[in-house]
C-alpha positions as a LaTeX table, in Angstrom:
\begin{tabular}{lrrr}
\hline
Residue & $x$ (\AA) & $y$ (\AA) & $z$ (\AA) \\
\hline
Unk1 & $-17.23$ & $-22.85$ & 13.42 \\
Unk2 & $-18.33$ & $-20.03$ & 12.04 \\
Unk3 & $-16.46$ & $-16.89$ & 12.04 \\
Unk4 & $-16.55$ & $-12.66$ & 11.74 \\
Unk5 & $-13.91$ & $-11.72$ & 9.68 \\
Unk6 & $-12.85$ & $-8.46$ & 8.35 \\
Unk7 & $-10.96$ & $-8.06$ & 5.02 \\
Unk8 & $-9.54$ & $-4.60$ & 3.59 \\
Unk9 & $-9.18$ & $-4.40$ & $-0.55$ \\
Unk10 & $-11.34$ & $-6.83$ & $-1.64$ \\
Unk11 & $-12.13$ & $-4.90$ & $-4.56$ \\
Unk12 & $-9.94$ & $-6.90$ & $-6.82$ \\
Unk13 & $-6.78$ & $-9.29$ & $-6.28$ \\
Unk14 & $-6.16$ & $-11.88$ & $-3.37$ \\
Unk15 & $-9.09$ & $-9.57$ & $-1.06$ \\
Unk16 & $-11.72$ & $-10.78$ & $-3.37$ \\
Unk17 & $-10.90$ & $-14.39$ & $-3.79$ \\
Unk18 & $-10.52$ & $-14.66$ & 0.34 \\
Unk19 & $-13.83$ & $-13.08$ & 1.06 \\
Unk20 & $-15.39$ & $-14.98$ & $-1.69$ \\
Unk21 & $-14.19$ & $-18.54$ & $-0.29$ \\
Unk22 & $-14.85$ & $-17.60$ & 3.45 \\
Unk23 & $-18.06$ & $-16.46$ & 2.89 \\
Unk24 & $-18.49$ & $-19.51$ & 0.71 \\
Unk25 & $-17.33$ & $-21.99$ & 3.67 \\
Unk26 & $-20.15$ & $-20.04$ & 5.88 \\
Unk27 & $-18.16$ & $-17.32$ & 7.40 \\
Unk28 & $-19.37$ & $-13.47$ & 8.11 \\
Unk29 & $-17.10$ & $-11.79$ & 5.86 \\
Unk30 & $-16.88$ & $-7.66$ & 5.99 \\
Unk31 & $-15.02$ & $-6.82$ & 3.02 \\
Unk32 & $-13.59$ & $-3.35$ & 2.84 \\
Unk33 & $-12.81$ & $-1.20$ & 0.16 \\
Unk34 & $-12.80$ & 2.72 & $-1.05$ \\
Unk35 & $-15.05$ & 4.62 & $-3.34$ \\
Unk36 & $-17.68$ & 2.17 & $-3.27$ \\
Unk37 & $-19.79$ & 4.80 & $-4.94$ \\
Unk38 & $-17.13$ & 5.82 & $-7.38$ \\
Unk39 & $-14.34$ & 3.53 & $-8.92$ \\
Unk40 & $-15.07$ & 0.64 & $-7.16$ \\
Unk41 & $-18.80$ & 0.97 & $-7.64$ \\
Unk42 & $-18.60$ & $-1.92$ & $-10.47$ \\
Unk43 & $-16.63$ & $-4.01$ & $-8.01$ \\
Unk44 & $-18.78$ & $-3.12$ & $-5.05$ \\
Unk45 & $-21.84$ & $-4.07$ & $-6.72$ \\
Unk46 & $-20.71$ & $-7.39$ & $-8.16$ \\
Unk47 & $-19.89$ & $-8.63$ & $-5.14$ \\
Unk48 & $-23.34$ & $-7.55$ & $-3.29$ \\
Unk49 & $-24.87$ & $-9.48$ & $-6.73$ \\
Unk50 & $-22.79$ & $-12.82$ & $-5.39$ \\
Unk51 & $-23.51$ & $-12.46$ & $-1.72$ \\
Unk52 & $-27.45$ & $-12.77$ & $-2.31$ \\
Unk53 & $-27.49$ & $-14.57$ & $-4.95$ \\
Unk54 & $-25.64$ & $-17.62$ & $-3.15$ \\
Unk55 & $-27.22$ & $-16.25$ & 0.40 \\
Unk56 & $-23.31$ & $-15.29$ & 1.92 \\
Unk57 & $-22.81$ & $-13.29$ & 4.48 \\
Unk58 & $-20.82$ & $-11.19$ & 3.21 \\
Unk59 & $-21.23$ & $-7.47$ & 3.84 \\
Unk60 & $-19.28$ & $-4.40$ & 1.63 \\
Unk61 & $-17.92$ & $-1.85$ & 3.51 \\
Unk62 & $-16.43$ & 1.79 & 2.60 \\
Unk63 & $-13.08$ & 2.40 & 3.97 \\
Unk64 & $-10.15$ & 4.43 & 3.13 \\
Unk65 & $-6.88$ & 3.22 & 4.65 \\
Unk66 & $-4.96$ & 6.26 & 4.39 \\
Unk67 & $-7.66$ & 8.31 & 6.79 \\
Unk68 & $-8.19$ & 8.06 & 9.70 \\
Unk69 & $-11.87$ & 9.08 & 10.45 \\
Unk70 & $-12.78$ & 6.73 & 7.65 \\
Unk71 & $-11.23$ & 3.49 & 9.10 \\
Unk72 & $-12.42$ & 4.09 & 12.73 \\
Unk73 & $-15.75$ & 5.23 & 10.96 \\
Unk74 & $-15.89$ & 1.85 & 9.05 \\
Unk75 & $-14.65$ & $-0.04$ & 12.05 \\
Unk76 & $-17.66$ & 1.50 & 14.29 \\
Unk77 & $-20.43$ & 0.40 & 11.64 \\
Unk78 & $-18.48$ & $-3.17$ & 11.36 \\
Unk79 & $-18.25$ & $-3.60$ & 15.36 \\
Unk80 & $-21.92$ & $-2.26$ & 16.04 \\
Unk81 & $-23.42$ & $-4.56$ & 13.38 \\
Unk82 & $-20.92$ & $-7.57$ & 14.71 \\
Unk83 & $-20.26$ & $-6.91$ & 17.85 \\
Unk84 & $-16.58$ & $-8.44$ & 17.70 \\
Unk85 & $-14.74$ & $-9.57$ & 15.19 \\
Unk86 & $-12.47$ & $-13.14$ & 15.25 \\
Unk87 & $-10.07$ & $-12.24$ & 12.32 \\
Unk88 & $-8.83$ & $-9.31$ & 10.39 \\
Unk89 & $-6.77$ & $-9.61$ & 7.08 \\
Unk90 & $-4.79$ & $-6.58$ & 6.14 \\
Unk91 & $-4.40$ & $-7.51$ & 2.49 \\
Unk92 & $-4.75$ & $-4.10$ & 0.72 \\
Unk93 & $-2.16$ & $-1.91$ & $-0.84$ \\
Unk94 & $-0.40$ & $-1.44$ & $-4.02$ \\
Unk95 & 2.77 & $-0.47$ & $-5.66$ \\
Unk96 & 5.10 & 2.60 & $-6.53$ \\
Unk97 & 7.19 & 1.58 & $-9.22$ \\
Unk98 & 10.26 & 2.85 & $-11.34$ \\
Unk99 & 13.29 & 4.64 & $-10.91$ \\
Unk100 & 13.12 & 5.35 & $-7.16$ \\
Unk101 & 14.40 & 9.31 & $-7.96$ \\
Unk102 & 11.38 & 9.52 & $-10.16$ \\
Unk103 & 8.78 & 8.86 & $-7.21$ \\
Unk104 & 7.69 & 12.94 & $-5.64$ \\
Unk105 & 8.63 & 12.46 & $-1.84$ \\
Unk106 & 4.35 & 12.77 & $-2.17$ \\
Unk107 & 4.37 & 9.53 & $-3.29$ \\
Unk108 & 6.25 & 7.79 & $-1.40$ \\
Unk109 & 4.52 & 8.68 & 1.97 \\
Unk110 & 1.43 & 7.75 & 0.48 \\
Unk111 & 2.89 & 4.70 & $-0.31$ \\
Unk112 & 3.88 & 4.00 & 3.13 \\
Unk113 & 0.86 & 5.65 & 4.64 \\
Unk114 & $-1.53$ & 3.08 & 2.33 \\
Unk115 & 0.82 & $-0.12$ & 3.16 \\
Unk116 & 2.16 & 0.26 & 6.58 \\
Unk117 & 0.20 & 3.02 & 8.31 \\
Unk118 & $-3.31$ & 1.91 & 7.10 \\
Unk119 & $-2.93$ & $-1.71$ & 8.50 \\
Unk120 & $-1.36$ & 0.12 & 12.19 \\
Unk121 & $-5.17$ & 2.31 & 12.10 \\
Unk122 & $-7.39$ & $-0.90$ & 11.52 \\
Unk123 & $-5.27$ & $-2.53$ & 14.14 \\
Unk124 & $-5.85$ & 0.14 & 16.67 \\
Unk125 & $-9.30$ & 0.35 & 15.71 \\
Unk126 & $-10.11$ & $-3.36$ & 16.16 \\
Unk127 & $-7.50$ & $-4.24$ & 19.04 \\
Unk128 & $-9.47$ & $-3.13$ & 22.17 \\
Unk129 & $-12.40$ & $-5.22$ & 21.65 \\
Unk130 & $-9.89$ & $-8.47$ & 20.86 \\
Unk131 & $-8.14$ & $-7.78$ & 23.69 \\
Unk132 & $-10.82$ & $-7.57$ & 25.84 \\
Unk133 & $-12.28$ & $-10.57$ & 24.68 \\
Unk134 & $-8.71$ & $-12.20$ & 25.05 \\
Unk135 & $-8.63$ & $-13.51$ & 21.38 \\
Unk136 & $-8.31$ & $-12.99$ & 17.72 \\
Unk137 & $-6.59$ & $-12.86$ & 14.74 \\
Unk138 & $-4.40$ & $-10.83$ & 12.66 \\
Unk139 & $-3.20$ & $-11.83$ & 9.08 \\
Unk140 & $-1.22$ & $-9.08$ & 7.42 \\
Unk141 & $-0.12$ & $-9.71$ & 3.64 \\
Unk142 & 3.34 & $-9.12$ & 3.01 \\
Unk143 & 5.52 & $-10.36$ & 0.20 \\
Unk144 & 8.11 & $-12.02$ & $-0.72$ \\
Unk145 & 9.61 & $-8.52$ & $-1.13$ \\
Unk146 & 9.41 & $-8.35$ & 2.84 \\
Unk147 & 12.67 & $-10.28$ & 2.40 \\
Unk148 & 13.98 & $-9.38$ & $-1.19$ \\
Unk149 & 14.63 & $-6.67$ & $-2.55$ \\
Unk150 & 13.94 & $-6.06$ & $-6.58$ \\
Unk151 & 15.14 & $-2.57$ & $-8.24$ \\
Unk152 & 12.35 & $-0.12$ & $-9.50$ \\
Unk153 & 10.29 & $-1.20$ & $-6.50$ \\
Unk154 & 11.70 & $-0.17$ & $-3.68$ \\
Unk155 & 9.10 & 2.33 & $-1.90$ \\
Unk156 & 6.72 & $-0.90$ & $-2.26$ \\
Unk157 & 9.78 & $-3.07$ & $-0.93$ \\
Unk158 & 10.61 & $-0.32$ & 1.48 \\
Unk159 & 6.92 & $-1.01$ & 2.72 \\
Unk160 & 6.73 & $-4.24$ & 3.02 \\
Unk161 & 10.12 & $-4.55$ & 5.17 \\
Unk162 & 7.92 & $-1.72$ & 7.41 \\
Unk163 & 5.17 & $-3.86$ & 7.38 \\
Unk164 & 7.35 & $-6.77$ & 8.71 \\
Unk165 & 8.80 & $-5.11$ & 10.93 \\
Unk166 & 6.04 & $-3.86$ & 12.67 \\
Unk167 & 3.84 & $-6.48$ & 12.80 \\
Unk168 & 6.98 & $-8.33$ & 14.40 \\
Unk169 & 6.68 & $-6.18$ & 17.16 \\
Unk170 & 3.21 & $-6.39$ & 17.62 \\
Unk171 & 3.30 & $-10.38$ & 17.73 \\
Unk172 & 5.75 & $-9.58$ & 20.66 \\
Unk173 & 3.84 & $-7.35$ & 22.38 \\
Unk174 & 0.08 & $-9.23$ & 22.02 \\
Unk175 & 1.35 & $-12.52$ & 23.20 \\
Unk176 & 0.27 & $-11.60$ & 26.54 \\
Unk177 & $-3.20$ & $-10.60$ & 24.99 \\
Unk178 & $-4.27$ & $-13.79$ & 23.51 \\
Unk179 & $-4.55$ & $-11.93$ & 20.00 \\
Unk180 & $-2.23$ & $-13.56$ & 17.59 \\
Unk181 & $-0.65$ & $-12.25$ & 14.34 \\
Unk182 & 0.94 & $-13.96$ & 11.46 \\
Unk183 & 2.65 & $-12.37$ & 8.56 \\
Unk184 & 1.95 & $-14.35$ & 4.77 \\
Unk185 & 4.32 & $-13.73$ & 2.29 \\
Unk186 & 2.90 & $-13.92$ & $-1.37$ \\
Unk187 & 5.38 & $-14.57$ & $-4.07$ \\
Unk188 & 4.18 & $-13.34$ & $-7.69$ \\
Unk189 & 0.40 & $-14.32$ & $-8.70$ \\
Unk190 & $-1.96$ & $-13.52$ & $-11.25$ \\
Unk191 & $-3.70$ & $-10.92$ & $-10.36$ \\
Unk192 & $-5.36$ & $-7.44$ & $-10.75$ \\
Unk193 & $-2.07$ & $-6.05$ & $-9.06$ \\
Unk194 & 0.00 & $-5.77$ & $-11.69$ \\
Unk195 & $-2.31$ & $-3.17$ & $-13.32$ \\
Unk196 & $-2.45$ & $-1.28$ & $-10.72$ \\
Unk197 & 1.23 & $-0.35$ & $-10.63$ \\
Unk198 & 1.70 & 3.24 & $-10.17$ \\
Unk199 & 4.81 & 5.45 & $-11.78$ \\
Unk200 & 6.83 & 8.07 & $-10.54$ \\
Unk201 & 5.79 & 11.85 & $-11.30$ \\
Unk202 & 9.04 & 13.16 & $-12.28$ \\
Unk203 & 10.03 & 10.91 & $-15.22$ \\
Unk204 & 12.89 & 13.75 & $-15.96$ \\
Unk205 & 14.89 & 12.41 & $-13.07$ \\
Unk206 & 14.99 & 9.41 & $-15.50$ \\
Unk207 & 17.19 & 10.92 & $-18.40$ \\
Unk208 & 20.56 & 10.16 & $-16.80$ \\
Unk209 & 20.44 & 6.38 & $-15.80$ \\
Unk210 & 21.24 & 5.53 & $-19.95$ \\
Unk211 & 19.87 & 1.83 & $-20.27$ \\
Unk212 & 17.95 & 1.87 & $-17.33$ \\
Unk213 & 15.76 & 4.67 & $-17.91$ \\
Unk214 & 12.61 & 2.99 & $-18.66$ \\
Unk215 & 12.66 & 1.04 & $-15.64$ \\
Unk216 & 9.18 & 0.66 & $-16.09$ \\
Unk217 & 9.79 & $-1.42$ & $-18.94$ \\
Unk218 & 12.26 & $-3.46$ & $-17.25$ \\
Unk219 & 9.38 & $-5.08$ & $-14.46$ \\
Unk220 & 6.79 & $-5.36$ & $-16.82$ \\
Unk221 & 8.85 & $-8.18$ & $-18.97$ \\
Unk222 & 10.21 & $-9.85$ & $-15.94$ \\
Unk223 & 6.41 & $-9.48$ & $-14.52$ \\
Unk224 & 5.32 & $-11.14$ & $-17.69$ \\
Unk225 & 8.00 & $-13.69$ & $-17.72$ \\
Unk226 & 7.04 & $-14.66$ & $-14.08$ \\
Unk227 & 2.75 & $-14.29$ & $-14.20$ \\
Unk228 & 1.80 & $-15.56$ & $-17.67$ \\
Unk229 & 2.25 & $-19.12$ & $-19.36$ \\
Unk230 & 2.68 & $-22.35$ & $-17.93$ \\
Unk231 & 5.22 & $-21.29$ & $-15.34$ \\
Unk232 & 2.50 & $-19.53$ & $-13.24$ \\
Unk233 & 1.27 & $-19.59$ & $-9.88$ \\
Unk234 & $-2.66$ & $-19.92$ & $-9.37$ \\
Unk235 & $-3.67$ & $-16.77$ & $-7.73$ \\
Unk236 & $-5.56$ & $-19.74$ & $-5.47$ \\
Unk237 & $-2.95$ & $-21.04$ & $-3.57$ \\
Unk238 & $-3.23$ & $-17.22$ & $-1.42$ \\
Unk239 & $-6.64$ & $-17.51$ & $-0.27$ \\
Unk240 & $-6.59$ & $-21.45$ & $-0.12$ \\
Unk241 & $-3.29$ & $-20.42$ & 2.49 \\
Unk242 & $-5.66$ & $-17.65$ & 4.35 \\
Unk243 & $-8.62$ & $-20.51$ & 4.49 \\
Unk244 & $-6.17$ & $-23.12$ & 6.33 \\
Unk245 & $-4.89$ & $-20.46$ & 8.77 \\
Unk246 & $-8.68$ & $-18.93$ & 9.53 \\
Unk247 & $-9.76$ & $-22.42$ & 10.39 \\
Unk248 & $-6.69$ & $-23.44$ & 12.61 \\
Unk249 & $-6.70$ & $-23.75$ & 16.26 \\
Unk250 & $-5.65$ & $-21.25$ & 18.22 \\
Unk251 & $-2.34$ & $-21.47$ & 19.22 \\
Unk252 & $-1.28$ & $-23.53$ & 16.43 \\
Unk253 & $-0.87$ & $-20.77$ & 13.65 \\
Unk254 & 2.73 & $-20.04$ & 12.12 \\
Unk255 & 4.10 & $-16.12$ & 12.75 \\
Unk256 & 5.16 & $-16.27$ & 9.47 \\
Unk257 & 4.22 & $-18.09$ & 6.30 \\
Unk258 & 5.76 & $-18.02$ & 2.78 \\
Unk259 & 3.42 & $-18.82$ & $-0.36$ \\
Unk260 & 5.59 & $-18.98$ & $-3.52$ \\
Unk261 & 7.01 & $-21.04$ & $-5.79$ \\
Unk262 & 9.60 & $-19.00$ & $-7.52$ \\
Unk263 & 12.21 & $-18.59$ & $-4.49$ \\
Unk264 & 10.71 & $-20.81$ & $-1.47$ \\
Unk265 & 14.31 & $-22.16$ & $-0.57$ \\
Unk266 & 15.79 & $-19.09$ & $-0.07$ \\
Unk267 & 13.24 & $-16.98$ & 1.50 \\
Unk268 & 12.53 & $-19.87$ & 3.71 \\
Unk269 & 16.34 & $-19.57$ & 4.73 \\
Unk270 & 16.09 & $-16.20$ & 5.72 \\
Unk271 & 13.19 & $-16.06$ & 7.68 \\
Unk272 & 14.98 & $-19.08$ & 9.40 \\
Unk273 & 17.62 & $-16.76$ & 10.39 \\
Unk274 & 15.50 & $-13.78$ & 11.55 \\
Unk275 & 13.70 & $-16.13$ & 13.86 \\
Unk276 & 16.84 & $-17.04$ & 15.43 \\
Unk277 & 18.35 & $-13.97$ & 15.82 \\
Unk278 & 14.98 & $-12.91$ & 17.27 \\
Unk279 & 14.76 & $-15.64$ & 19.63 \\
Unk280 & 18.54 & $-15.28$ & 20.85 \\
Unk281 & 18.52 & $-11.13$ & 20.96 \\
Unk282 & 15.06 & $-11.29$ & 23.48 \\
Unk283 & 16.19 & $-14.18$ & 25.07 \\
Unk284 & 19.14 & $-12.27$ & 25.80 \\
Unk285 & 17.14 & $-9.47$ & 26.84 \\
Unk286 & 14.88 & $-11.43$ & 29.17 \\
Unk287 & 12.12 & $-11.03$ & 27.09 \\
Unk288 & 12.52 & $-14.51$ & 25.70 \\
Unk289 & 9.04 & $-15.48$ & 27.04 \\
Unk290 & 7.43 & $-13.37$ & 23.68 \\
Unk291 & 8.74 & $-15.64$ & 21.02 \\
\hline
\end{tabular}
């Protein structure tokens, strides 16, 4: 069956491939994205080129996830035009990295406001029409860094744990609702991410950590070790994972799911444990009925 979908950052990355094979398998994809007359305008436009020239539904929309006027904006165009929407994927963001004392305390709330913040606003934005309807469907994109943590990322890291942790909490809290909400963990893929890696501002924090100054250096040969020959992933296996959960059942969709190949054993393990702990600290709380 056919289905309204909403994706943010599909300029680029896992947001593009997604709305590309939903709107391929006959699906009304809105796919969101900022400066669609600016920077994106090349990206913007390509995709508008695909979606007629293969007849998809799929619409572009502007939206900037760190404002507020601009995602409920973009949400009211979406909803009038759709009238509801079935799923939303909160797959945009991006990455601080480097010596966490070189990030301006600028930069790390827009890193938070971008990853954690902006998918809270399209959540409240698209929540009281799902709720009255009594259905739909949240996907937020994590990472495997929602249970690792690497060095010279940790305002992304320090994100995605945020991200995790609220989106917990609202799986809780919407069970009740009939909305439902699972949490996909990418591990490292090929994609346009990489280059969009963002430095600290005050490099001359940097001087006194000796070897590790040039952290920067550091993640892009481990990036390069774990994204380039045959060791790595296909950048398909994330939206081939979004596909399978769109087109599930209701009811039958994980509230967490892990795609990577690098560390599956032991990320598996600890989101294993969290679930327990979970289930046995709100089953001791009465509130056992929410798991």
């Amino acid at each position: 069956m056919s289905q309204k979908i909403l994706i943010t950052g599909t300029n680029s990355g896992f947001g593009r491939l997604t709305a590309l094979a939903l709107a391929r398998r006959g699906h009304t994809v809105f796919g969101t994205m900022r400066d669609i007359s600016g920077r994106n305008r090349a990206a913007a436009d390509e995709l508008r080129t695909l979606a007629e020239k293969e007849g998809l539904k799929l619409h572009v929309v502007q939206m900037d996830l760190d404002n507020d006027a601009s995602v409920e904006s973009a949400l009211q165009d979406v909803l009038g035009r759709s009238e509801y929407l079935d799923v939303v994927v909160n797959n945009a963001g991006y990455s601080a990295l480097g010596l966490e004392e070189t990030l301006t305390p600028a930069q790390l709330l827009e890193q938070l406001n971008v990853n954690v913040v902006g998918p809270h606003r399209v959540m409240r934005a698209v929540l009281p029409s799902m709720r009255a309807r009594g259905k739909g469907y949240f996907i937020q994109i994590s990472s495997m860094v929602g249970r690792l943590v690497f060095p010279f990322m940790g305002a992304y890291v320090a994100s995605k744990l945020a991200l995790e942790g609220l989106s917990d909490a609202y799986r809780y809290e919407l069970k009740p609702t009939g909305v439902e909400l699972t949490v996909l963990q990418p591990g490292p893929h090929p994609t346009e991410f990489r280059s969009r890696l963002t430095p600290g501002k005050d490099q001359d924090r940097a001087a006194g950590y000796g070897p590790l100054a040039n952290g920067l250096e550091f993640m892009e040969k481990a990036f390069e070790s774990m994204l380039t020959g045959p060791a790595a992933q296909d950048a398909n296996a994330v939206p081939e994972a979004l596909v399978k959960l769109i087109e599930s059942p209701a009811g039958t969709r994980p509230g967490r799911l892990l795609v990577d190949k690098y560390n599956p054993e032991g990320i598996t393990a600890l989101n294993k444990a969290h679930d327990e702990v979970q289930k046995g600290l709100l089953t001791a709380m009465g509130m056992g009925n929410l798991v």
